[in-house]
XYZ file of N, CA and C in Angstrom:
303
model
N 127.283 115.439 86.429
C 127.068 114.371 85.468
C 125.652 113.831 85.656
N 124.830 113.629 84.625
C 123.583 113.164 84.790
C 123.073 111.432 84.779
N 122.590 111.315 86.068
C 122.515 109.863 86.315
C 120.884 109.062 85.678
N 120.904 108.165 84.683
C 119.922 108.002 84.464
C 119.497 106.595 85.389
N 118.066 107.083 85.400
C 117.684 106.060 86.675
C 116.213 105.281 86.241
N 116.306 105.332 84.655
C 115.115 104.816 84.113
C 115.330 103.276 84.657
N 116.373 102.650 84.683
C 116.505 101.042 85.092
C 116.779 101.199 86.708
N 115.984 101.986 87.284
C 115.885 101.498 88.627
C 115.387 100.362 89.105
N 114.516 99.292 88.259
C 114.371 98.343 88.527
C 115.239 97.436 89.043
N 116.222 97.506 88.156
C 117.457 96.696 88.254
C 117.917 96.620 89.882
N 117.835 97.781 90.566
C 118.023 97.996 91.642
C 117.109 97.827 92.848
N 116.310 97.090 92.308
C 115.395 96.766 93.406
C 115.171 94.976 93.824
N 115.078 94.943 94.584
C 114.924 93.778 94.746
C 113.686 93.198 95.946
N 112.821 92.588 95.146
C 111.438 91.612 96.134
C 112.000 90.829 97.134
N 112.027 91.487 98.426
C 113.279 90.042 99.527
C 112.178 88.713 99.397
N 111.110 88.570 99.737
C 110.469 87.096 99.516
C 109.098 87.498 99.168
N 108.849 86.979 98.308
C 107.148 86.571 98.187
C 106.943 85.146 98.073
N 106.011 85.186 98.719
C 105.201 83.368 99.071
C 103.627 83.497 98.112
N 104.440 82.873 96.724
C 103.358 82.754 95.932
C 102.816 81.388 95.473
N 101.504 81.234 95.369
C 101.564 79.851 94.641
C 101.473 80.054 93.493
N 101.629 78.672 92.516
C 101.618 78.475 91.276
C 101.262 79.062 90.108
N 99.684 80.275 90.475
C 98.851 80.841 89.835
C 99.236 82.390 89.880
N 99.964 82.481 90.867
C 100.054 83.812 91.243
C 101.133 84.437 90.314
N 100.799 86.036 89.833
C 102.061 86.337 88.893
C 102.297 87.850 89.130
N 103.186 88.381 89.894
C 103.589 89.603 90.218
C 104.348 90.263 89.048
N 103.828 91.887 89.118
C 104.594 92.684 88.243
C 104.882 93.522 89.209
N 106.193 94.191 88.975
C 106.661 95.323 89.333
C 106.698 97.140 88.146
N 106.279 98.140 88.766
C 106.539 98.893 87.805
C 107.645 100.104 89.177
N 108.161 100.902 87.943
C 108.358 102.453 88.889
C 108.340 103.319 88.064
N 107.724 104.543 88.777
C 107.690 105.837 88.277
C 108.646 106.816 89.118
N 109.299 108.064 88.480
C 110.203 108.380 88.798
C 110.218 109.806 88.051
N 110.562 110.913 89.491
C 110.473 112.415 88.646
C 111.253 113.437 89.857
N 112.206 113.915 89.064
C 112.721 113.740 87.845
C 113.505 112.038 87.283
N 113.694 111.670 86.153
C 114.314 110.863 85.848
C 115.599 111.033 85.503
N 116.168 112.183 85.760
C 117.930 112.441 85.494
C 117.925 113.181 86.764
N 119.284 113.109 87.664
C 119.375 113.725 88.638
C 121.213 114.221 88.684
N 121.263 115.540 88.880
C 122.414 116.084 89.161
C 122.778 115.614 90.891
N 124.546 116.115 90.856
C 124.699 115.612 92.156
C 123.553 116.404 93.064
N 123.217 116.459 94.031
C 122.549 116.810 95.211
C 120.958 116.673 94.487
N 120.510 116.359 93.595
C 119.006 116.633 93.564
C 118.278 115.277 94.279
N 116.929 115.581 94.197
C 116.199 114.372 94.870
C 115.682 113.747 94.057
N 114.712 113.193 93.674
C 113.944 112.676 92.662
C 112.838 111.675 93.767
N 111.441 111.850 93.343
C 110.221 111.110 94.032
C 109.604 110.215 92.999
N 109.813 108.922 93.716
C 109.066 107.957 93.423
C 107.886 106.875 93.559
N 107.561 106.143 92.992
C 106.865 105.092 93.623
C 106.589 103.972 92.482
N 106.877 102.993 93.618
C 107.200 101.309 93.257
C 105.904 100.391 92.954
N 105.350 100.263 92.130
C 103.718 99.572 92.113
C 103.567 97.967 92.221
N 103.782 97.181 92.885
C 103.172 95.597 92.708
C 102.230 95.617 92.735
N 101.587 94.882 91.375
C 100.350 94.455 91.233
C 100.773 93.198 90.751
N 99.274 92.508 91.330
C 98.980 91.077 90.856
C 98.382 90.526 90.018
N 99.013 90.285 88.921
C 98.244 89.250 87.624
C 97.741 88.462 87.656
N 97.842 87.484 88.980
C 97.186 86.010 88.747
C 95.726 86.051 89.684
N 95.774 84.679 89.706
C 93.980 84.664 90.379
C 93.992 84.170 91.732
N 95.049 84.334 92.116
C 95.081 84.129 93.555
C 95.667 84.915 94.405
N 95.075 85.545 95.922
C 96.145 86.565 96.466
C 97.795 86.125 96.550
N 98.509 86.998 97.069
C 100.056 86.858 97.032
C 100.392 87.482 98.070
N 100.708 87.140 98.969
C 101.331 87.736 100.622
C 103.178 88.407 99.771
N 103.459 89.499 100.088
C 104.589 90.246 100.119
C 104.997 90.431 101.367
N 106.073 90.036 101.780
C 106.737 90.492 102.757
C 107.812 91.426 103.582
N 108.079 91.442 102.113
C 108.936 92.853 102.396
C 109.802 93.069 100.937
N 110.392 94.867 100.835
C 110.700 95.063 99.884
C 112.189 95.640 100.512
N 113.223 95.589 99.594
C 114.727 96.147 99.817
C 114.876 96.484 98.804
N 115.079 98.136 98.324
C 115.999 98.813 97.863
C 117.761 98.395 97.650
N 118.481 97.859 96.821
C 119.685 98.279 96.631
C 120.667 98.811 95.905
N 121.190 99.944 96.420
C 121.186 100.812 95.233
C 122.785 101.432 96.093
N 123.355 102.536 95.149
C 124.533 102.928 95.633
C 124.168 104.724 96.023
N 122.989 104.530 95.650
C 122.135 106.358 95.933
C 121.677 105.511 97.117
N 121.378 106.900 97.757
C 120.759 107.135 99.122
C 119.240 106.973 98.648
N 118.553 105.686 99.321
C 116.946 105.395 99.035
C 116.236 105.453 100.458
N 115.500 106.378 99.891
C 114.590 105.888 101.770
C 113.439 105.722 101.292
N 112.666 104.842 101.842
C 113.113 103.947 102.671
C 113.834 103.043 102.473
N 115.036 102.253 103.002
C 115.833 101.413 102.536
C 114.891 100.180 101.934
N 114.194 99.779 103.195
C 113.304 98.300 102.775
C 111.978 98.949 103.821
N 111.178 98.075 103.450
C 109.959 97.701 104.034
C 109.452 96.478 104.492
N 109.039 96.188 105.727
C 108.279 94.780 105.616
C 106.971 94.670 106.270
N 106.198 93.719 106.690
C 104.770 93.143 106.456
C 103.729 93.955 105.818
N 104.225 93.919 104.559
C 103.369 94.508 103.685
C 101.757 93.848 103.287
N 102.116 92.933 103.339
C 100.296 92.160 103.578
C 100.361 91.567 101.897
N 99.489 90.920 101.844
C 98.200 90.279 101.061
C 97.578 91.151 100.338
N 98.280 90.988 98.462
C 97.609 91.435 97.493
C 96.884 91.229 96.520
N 95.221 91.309 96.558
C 94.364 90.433 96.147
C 94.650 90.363 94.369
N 93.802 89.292 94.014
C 93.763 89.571 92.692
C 93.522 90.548 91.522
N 94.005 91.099 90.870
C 94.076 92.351 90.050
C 94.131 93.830 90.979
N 94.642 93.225 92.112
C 94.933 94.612 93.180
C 96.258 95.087 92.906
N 96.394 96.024 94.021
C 98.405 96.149 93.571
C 98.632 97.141 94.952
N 99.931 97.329 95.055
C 100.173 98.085 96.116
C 101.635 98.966 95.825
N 101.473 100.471 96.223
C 102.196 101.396 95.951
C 103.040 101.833 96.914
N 104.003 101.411 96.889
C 105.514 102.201 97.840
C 106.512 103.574 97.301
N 105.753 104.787 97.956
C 106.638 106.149 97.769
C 107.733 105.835 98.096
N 108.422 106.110 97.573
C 110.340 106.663 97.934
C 110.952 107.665 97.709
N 112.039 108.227 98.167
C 112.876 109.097 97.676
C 114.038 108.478 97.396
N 114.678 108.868 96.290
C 116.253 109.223 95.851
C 116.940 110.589 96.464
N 118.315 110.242 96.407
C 119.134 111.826 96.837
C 120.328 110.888 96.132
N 120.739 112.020 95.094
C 121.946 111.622 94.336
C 122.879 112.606 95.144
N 123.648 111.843 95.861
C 124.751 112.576 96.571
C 126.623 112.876 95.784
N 126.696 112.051 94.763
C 128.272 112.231 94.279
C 128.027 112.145 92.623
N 128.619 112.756 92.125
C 128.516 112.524 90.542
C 129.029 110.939 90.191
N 127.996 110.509 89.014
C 128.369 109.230 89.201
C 127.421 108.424 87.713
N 127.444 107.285 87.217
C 126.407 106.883 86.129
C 125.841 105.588 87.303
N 124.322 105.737 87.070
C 123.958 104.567 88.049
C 122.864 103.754 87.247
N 123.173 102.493 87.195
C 122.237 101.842 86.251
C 121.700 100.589 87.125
């Protein structure tokens, strides 16, 4: 059964950012393949960049998802300046047939 994983967003979650007022984070992901049979992998990566005009300290990122993500989470990711951004590779492994949104 083919799992679409275009709303992997949904499944992600920022554990804290310490932003001030000005500061405005986007998240994107890219993802290939974007349909995955049971056992395939699929490679990704997670982009925060910063919109606003002030840096933004990230502290860590958590994956939650019911697929196997590695890395689960990440943390002291540092200080992302203005109009900078920062890129986290991952893998997927779709292990059971299943719809995952």
């Amino acid at each position: 059964m083919k799992k679409p994983l275009l709303t992997l967003l949904t499944l992600l979650a920022l554990t804290i950012l310490v932003t001030p007022a000005s500061a405005h984070i986007t998240a994107s992901v890219q993802l290939t393949p974007s349909v995955l049979l049971p056992g395939d992998t699929a490679y990704g990566t997670l982009t925060l960049t910063n919109k606003g005009t002030t840096s933004i300290k990230v502290t860590g990122v958590t994956f939650f998802s019911d697929l196997k993500v590695e890395p689960k989470s990440i943390s002291s990711i540092g200080y992302i300046p203005p109009a900078g951004s920062y890129e986290l590779p991952f893998r997927i492994n779709a292990e059971k047939v299943g719809l995952y949104t």
